[in-house]
Amino acid sequence: MRPYALVREREFLMPDEVKRLASSARDAGRFGLRNSLLIRLAYHHGMRVQELIDLEWRDIDLDNQVLCLRHRRTTGRSHPIASGLLTDLEALRDTSAATPVLLSARRSRLSDRTVHFVVRQAGQLAGIGFSVHPYMLRHSCGRRLAERGVPAEAIQQYLGLNNLANTQRYLNDNNCDPGDLTELL
C-alpha cells in the first residue's frame, strides 16, 4: 500500500478547488445538479459517504433550513443548511419523505462507488492535479472550521466525531496557505 503522500500532495481541498469541483460536476452530464449538490453537501456539512447515501427528504426541513444527519456510530446531529444549497435542494425536492435526496438513474439510493466516481470525475474535469476522493471534502470542512477559529469541541460535534483526538488533525494542519475562507460556495 502506497503512502498518501505519494498519491496526492494533501488530504483536503482549498475553497477555490471545491468551487471548481462543484462547478465541473454541474456541467458534466444529465445528473449535474445532483452531482454538484453531492459535493457541496459533503463540503459544507462535513458529511461521510454513507451519510450522503442515507440522506432522505425526511431529514431535511427546508422551511426551517435544518439538515439532520444520521450515522450508525454516532448520535444524530443537526446543521443549519448552507444558504447556497437551499435553491438546489428545492429544485430536487421530492414529496415522498422516505425517498433518498441523491437518486441514481434508476431512482434508487446511490452506491458508495457512484459517490466516489462522481467526486473523482469532477476532480479530473476541474483540473485538480491530484486524485480527489469524497472524504477530502469532509477534511476540507474540518479545516475550514478550524481556520475560522471554531473550537475543537464544536468541530467534533459538527462533524460527528466520537473522539476529540480525531479533531486535532484539523487544528494542527498548516501545510498550505488557507486562502480566503470567508466565502462559502
PDB file of C-alpha atoms in Angstrom:
ATOM      1  CA  MET A   1       0.000   0.000   0.000  1.00  0.00           C
ATOM      2  CA  ARG A   2       1.425   3.378  -1.026  1.00  0.00           C
ATOM      3  CA  PRO A   3       1.573   6.275   1.446  1.00  0.00           C
ATOM      4  CA  TYR A   4      -0.938   9.055   0.723  1.00  0.00           C
ATOM      5  CA  ALA A   5       1.906  11.487   0.123  1.00  0.00           C
ATOM      6  CA  LEU A   6       2.838   9.504  -2.992  1.00  0.00           C
ATOM      7  CA  VAL A   7      -0.740   9.545  -4.320  1.00  0.00           C
ATOM      8  CA  ARG A   8      -1.654  13.186  -3.639  1.00  0.00           C
ATOM      9  CA  GLU A   9       0.025  16.154  -2.038  1.00  0.00           C
ATOM     10  CA  ARG A  10      -2.670  16.669   0.633  1.00  0.00           C
ATOM     11  CA  GLU A  11      -5.885  15.231   2.056  1.00  0.00           C
ATOM     12  CA  PHE A  12      -8.015  18.363   1.800  1.00  0.00           C
ATOM     13  CA  LEU A  13      -9.111  20.856  -0.840  1.00  0.00           C
ATOM     14  CA  MET A  14      -8.897  24.625  -0.786  1.00  0.00           C
ATOM     15  CA  PRO A  15     -12.200  26.568  -1.072  1.00  0.00           C
ATOM     16  CA  ASP A  16     -11.476  27.611  -4.664  1.00  0.00           C
ATOM     17  CA  GLU A  17     -10.816  23.967  -5.581  1.00  0.00           C
ATOM     18  CA  VAL A  18     -14.135  22.924  -4.060  1.00  0.00           C
ATOM     19  CA  LYS A  19     -15.877  25.601  -6.135  1.00  0.00           C
ATOM     20  CA  ARG A  20     -14.187  24.319  -9.294  1.00  0.00           C
ATOM     21  CA  LEU A  21     -15.095  20.759  -8.332  1.00  0.00           C
ATOM     22  CA  ALA A  22     -18.790  21.612  -7.827  1.00  0.00           C
ATOM     23  CA  SER A  23     -18.900  23.698 -10.999  1.00  0.00           C
ATOM     24  CA  SER A  24     -17.319  20.916 -13.064  1.00  0.00           C
ATOM     25  CA  ALA A  25     -19.776  18.399 -11.645  1.00  0.00           C
ATOM     26  CA  ARG A  26     -22.723  20.661 -12.509  1.00  0.00           C
ATOM     27  CA  ASP A  27     -21.560  20.961 -16.121  1.00  0.00           C
ATOM     28  CA  ALA A  28     -20.985  17.222 -16.575  1.00  0.00           C
ATOM     29  CA  GLY A  29     -23.970  15.313 -17.871  1.00  0.00           C
ATOM     30  CA  ARG A  30     -27.621  14.923 -17.030  1.00  0.00           C
ATOM     31  CA  PHE A  31     -27.004  14.472 -13.292  1.00  0.00           C
ATOM     32  CA  GLY A  32     -25.055  17.703 -12.972  1.00  0.00           C
ATOM     33  CA  LEU A  33     -27.328  19.276 -10.375  1.00  0.00           C
ATOM     34  CA  ARG A  34     -27.322  16.134  -8.219  1.00  0.00           C
ATOM     35  CA  ASN A  35     -23.557  15.719  -8.506  1.00  0.00           C
ATOM     36  CA  SER A  36     -22.842  19.347  -7.680  1.00  0.00           C
ATOM     37  CA  LEU A  37     -25.197  19.151  -4.703  1.00  0.00           C
ATOM     38  CA  LEU A  38     -23.493  15.953  -3.510  1.00  0.00           C
ATOM     39  CA  ILE A  39     -20.102  17.703  -3.499  1.00  0.00           C
ATOM     40  CA  ARG A  40     -21.403  20.843  -1.822  1.00  0.00           C
ATOM     41  CA  LEU A  41     -23.320  18.896   0.853  1.00  0.00           C
ATOM     42  CA  ALA A  42     -20.210  16.867   1.675  1.00  0.00           C
ATOM     43  CA  TYR A  43     -18.107  20.037   1.898  1.00  0.00           C
ATOM     44  CA  HIS A  44     -20.444  22.355   3.794  1.00  0.00           C
ATOM     45  CA  HIS A  45     -21.730  19.768   6.233  1.00  0.00           C
ATOM     46  CA  GLY A  46     -18.664  17.516   6.553  1.00  0.00           C
ATOM     47  CA  MET A  47     -20.718  14.511   5.513  1.00  0.00           C
ATOM     48  CA  ARG A  48     -19.398  10.979   5.291  1.00  0.00           C
ATOM     49  CA  VAL A  49     -20.152   8.984   2.134  1.00  0.00           C
ATOM     50  CA  GLN A  50     -22.686   6.857   3.987  1.00  0.00           C
ATOM     51  CA  GLU A  51     -24.422   9.969   5.323  1.00  0.00           C
ATOM     52  CA  LEU A  52     -24.759  11.274   1.757  1.00  0.00           C
ATOM     53  CA  ILE A  53     -26.176   7.950   0.581  1.00  0.00           C
ATOM     54  CA  ASP A  54     -28.582   7.675   3.526  1.00  0.00           C
ATOM     55  CA  LEU A  55     -29.812  11.289   3.388  1.00  0.00           C
ATOM     56  CA  GLU A  56     -33.587  11.298   2.873  1.00  0.00           C
ATOM     57  CA  TRP A  57     -36.089  14.087   2.413  1.00  0.00           C
ATOM     58  CA  ARG A  58     -37.463  13.482   5.908  1.00  0.00           C
ATOM     59  CA  ASP A  59     -34.017  14.568   7.197  1.00  0.00           C
ATOM     60  CA  ILE A  60     -34.346  17.998   5.586  1.00  0.00           C
ATOM     61  CA  ASP A  61     -36.588  20.781   6.849  1.00  0.00           C
ATOM     62  CA  LEU A  62     -36.474  23.377   4.085  1.00  0.00           C
ATOM     63  CA  ASP A  63     -38.880  25.691   5.888  1.00  0.00           C
ATOM     64  CA  ASN A  64     -36.631  25.947   8.954  1.00  0.00           C
ATOM     65  CA  GLN A  65     -33.459  25.378   6.902  1.00  0.00           C
ATOM     66  CA  VAL A  66     -32.216  22.480   9.018  1.00  0.00           C
ATOM     67  CA  LEU A  67     -30.480  19.278   7.956  1.00  0.00           C
ATOM     68  CA  CYS A  68     -30.452  16.246  10.289  1.00  0.00           C
ATOM     69  CA  LEU A  69     -27.622  13.771   9.794  1.00  0.00           C
ATOM     70  CA  ARG A  70     -27.717  10.185  10.977  1.00  0.00           C
ATOM     71  CA  HIS A  71     -24.757   7.842  11.259  1.00  0.00           C
ATOM     72  CA  ARG A  72     -24.583   4.355  12.717  1.00  0.00           C
ATOM     73  CA  ARG A  73     -21.647   5.073  15.041  1.00  0.00           C
ATOM     74  CA  THR A  74     -22.662   8.488  16.365  1.00  0.00           C
ATOM     75  CA  THR A  75     -25.687  10.271  17.651  1.00  0.00           C
ATOM     76  CA  GLY A  76     -27.583  12.323  15.102  1.00  0.00           C
ATOM     77  CA  ARG A  77     -26.661  15.931  14.573  1.00  0.00           C
ATOM     78  CA  SER A  78     -28.452  18.922  13.102  1.00  0.00           C
ATOM     79  CA  HIS A  79     -26.938  21.639  10.939  1.00  0.00           C
ATOM     80  CA  PRO A  80     -28.351  24.846   9.563  1.00  0.00           C
ATOM     81  CA  ILE A  81     -28.445  24.368   5.787  1.00  0.00           C
ATOM     82  CA  ALA A  82     -25.852  26.442   3.970  1.00  0.00           C
ATOM     83  CA  SER A  83     -27.751  29.145   2.086  1.00  0.00           C
ATOM     84  CA  GLY A  84     -26.244  28.275  -1.284  1.00  0.00           C
ATOM     85  CA  LEU A  85     -27.705  24.774  -1.058  1.00  0.00           C
ATOM     86  CA  LEU A  86     -31.357  25.717  -0.493  1.00  0.00           C
ATOM     87  CA  THR A  87     -32.153  26.508  -4.123  1.00  0.00           C
ATOM     88  CA  ASP A  88     -30.667  23.247  -5.379  1.00  0.00           C
ATOM     89  CA  LEU A  89     -32.407  21.225  -2.679  1.00  0.00           C
ATOM     90  CA  GLU A  90     -35.733  22.801  -3.607  1.00  0.00           C
ATOM     91  CA  ALA A  91     -35.076  22.022  -7.294  1.00  0.00           C
ATOM     92  CA  LEU A  92     -34.548  18.333  -6.485  1.00  0.00           C
ATOM     93  CA  ARG A  93     -37.258  18.156  -3.823  1.00  0.00           C
ATOM     94  CA  ASP A  94     -39.356  15.004  -3.733  1.00  0.00           C
ATOM     95  CA  THR A  95     -42.698  14.803  -1.964  1.00  0.00           C
ATOM     96  CA  SER A  96     -42.014  11.328  -0.563  1.00  0.00           C
ATOM     97  CA  ALA A  97     -40.336  11.665   2.839  1.00  0.00           C
ATOM     98  CA  ALA A  98     -38.549   8.309   2.678  1.00  0.00           C
ATOM     99  CA  THR A  99     -37.047   8.994  -0.742  1.00  0.00           C
ATOM    100  CA  PRO A 100     -33.268   9.483  -0.847  1.00  0.00           C
ATOM    101  CA  VAL A 101     -32.201  13.021  -1.735  1.00  0.00           C
ATOM    102  CA  LEU A 102     -29.462  11.827  -4.102  1.00  0.00           C
ATOM    103  CA  LEU A 103     -31.007   9.373  -6.543  1.00  0.00           C
ATOM    104  CA  SER A 104     -29.435   7.128  -9.172  1.00  0.00           C
ATOM    105  CA  ALA A 105     -30.641   6.905 -12.764  1.00  0.00           C
ATOM    106  CA  ARG A 106     -32.966   4.109 -11.631  1.00  0.00           C
ATOM    107  CA  ARG A 107     -34.418   6.358  -8.895  1.00  0.00           C
ATOM    108  CA  SER A 108     -32.786   4.335  -6.138  1.00  0.00           C
ATOM    109  CA  ARG A 109     -30.207   5.146  -3.476  1.00  0.00           C
ATOM    110  CA  LEU A 110     -26.709   5.914  -4.788  1.00  0.00           C
ATOM    111  CA  SER A 111     -23.952   3.415  -4.115  1.00  0.00           C
ATOM    112  CA  ASP A 112     -20.739   4.426  -2.383  1.00  0.00           C
ATOM    113  CA  ARG A 113     -18.943   3.512  -5.597  1.00  0.00           C
ATOM    114  CA  THR A 114     -21.029   6.072  -7.503  1.00  0.00           C
ATOM    115  CA  VAL A 115     -20.240   8.782  -4.938  1.00  0.00           C
ATOM    116  CA  HIS A 116     -16.513   8.061  -5.298  1.00  0.00           C
ATOM    117  CA  PHE A 117     -16.805   8.089  -9.104  1.00  0.00           C
ATOM    118  CA  VAL A 118     -18.674  11.421  -9.152  1.00  0.00           C
ATOM    119  CA  VAL A 119     -16.074  13.139  -6.962  1.00  0.00           C
ATOM    120  CA  ARG A 120     -13.099  11.618  -8.794  1.00  0.00           C
ATOM    121  CA  GLN A 121     -14.526  12.560 -12.204  1.00  0.00           C
ATOM    122  CA  ALA A 122     -15.287  16.121 -11.051  1.00  0.00           C
ATOM    123  CA  GLY A 123     -11.697  16.412  -9.823  1.00  0.00           C
ATOM    124  CA  GLN A 124     -10.396  15.391 -13.227  1.00  0.00           C
ATOM    125  CA  LEU A 125     -12.744  17.772 -15.046  1.00  0.00           C
ATOM    126  CA  ALA A 126     -11.818  20.609 -12.682  1.00  0.00           C
ATOM    127  CA  GLY A 127      -8.145  20.084 -13.457  1.00  0.00           C
ATOM    128  CA  ILE A 128      -7.136  19.399  -9.879  1.00  0.00           C
ATOM    129  CA  GLY A 129      -3.652  17.994 -10.143  1.00  0.00           C
ATOM    130  CA  PHE A 130      -4.120  15.012  -7.849  1.00  0.00           C
ATOM    131  CA  SER A 131      -6.623  12.255  -7.188  1.00  0.00           C
ATOM    132  CA  VAL A 132      -9.702  13.511  -5.325  1.00  0.00           C
ATOM    133  CA  HIS A 133     -11.960  11.382  -3.104  1.00  0.00           C
ATOM    134  CA  PRO A 134     -15.153  12.191  -1.126  1.00  0.00           C
ATOM    135  CA  TYR A 135     -13.510  12.121   2.296  1.00  0.00           C
ATOM    136  CA  MET A 136     -11.333  15.050   1.209  1.00  0.00           C
ATOM    137  CA  LEU A 137     -14.475  17.191   1.278  1.00  0.00           C
ATOM    138  CA  ARG A 138     -15.060  16.213   4.914  1.00  0.00           C
ATOM    139  CA  HIS A 139     -11.446  17.040   5.758  1.00  0.00           C
ATOM    140  CA  SER A 140     -11.841  20.355   3.945  1.00  0.00           C
ATOM    141  CA  CYS A 141     -14.885  21.176   6.053  1.00  0.00           C
ATOM    142  CA  GLY A 142     -12.997  20.474   9.292  1.00  0.00           C
ATOM    143  CA  ARG A 143     -10.038  22.506   8.107  1.00  0.00           C
ATOM    144  CA  ARG A 144     -12.285  25.430   7.101  1.00  0.00           C
ATOM    145  CA  LEU A 145     -13.904  25.441  10.555  1.00  0.00           C
ATOM    146  CA  ALA A 146     -10.508  25.321  12.301  1.00  0.00           C
ATOM    147  CA  GLU A 147      -9.157  28.161  10.166  1.00  0.00           C
ATOM    148  CA  ARG A 148     -12.157  30.261  11.210  1.00  0.00           C
ATOM    149  CA  GLY A 149     -11.263  29.734  14.848  1.00  0.00           C
ATOM    150  CA  VAL A 150     -14.050  27.295  15.732  1.00  0.00           C
ATOM    151  CA  PRO A 151     -13.144  25.441  18.975  1.00  0.00           C
ATOM    152  CA  ALA A 152     -12.137  21.781  18.727  1.00  0.00           C
ATOM    153  CA  GLU A 153     -15.190  20.590  20.678  1.00  0.00           C
ATOM    154  CA  ALA A 154     -17.530  22.396  18.269  1.00  0.00           C
ATOM    155  CA  ILE A 155     -15.733  20.884  15.246  1.00  0.00           C
ATOM    156  CA  GLN A 156     -16.015  17.466  16.869  1.00  0.00           C
ATOM    157  CA  GLN A 157     -19.763  17.920  17.328  1.00  0.00           C
ATOM    158  CA  TYR A 158     -20.298  19.390  13.843  1.00  0.00           C
ATOM    159  CA  LEU A 159     -18.509  16.502  12.146  1.00  0.00           C
ATOM    160  CA  GLY A 160     -19.987  13.870  14.448  1.00  0.00           C
ATOM    161  CA  LEU A 161     -16.625  12.616  15.684  1.00  0.00           C
ATOM    162  CA  ASN A 162     -16.592  10.326  18.721  1.00  0.00           C
ATOM    163  CA  ASN A 163     -13.051  11.134  19.787  1.00  0.00           C
ATOM    164  CA  LEU A 164     -11.718  14.659  20.304  1.00  0.00           C
ATOM    165  CA  ALA A 165      -8.250  13.427  19.295  1.00  0.00           C
ATOM    166  CA  ASN A 166      -9.558  12.962  15.739  1.00  0.00           C
ATOM    167  CA  THR A 167     -10.284  16.683  15.614  1.00  0.00           C
ATOM    168  CA  GLN A 168      -6.627  17.565  16.158  1.00  0.00           C
ATOM    169  CA  ARG A 169      -5.799  16.833  12.501  1.00  0.00           C
ATOM    170  CA  TYR A 170      -7.712  19.967  11.510  1.00  0.00           C
ATOM    171  CA  LEU A 171      -6.171  22.180  14.177  1.00  0.00           C
ATOM    172  CA  ASN A 172      -2.560  21.174  13.519  1.00  0.00           C
ATOM    173  CA  ASP A 173      -2.589  21.104   9.717  1.00  0.00           C
ATOM    174  CA  ASN A 174      -0.551  24.037   8.446  1.00  0.00           C
ATOM    175  CA  ASN A 175       0.650  22.604   5.146  1.00  0.00           C
ATOM    176  CA  CYS A 176      -0.514  25.485   2.980  1.00  0.00           C
ATOM    177  CA  ASP A 177      -1.933  28.986   2.893  1.00  0.00           C
ATOM    178  CA  PRO A 178      -5.627  28.878   3.893  1.00  0.00           C
ATOM    179  CA  GLY A 179      -6.619  31.433   1.265  1.00  0.00           C
ATOM    180  CA  ASP A 180      -9.923  33.278   1.546  1.00  0.00           C
ATOM    181  CA  LEU A 181     -12.046  31.134   3.848  1.00  0.00           C
ATOM    182  CA  THR A 182     -14.764  33.723   4.406  1.00  0.00           C
ATOM    183  CA  GLU A 183     -16.671  32.985   1.211  1.00  0.00           C
ATOM    184  CA  LEU A 184     -18.939  29.959   1.092  1.00  0.00           C
ATOM    185  CA  LEU A 185     -19.999  28.196  -2.090  1.00  0.00           C
TER     186      LEU A 185
END
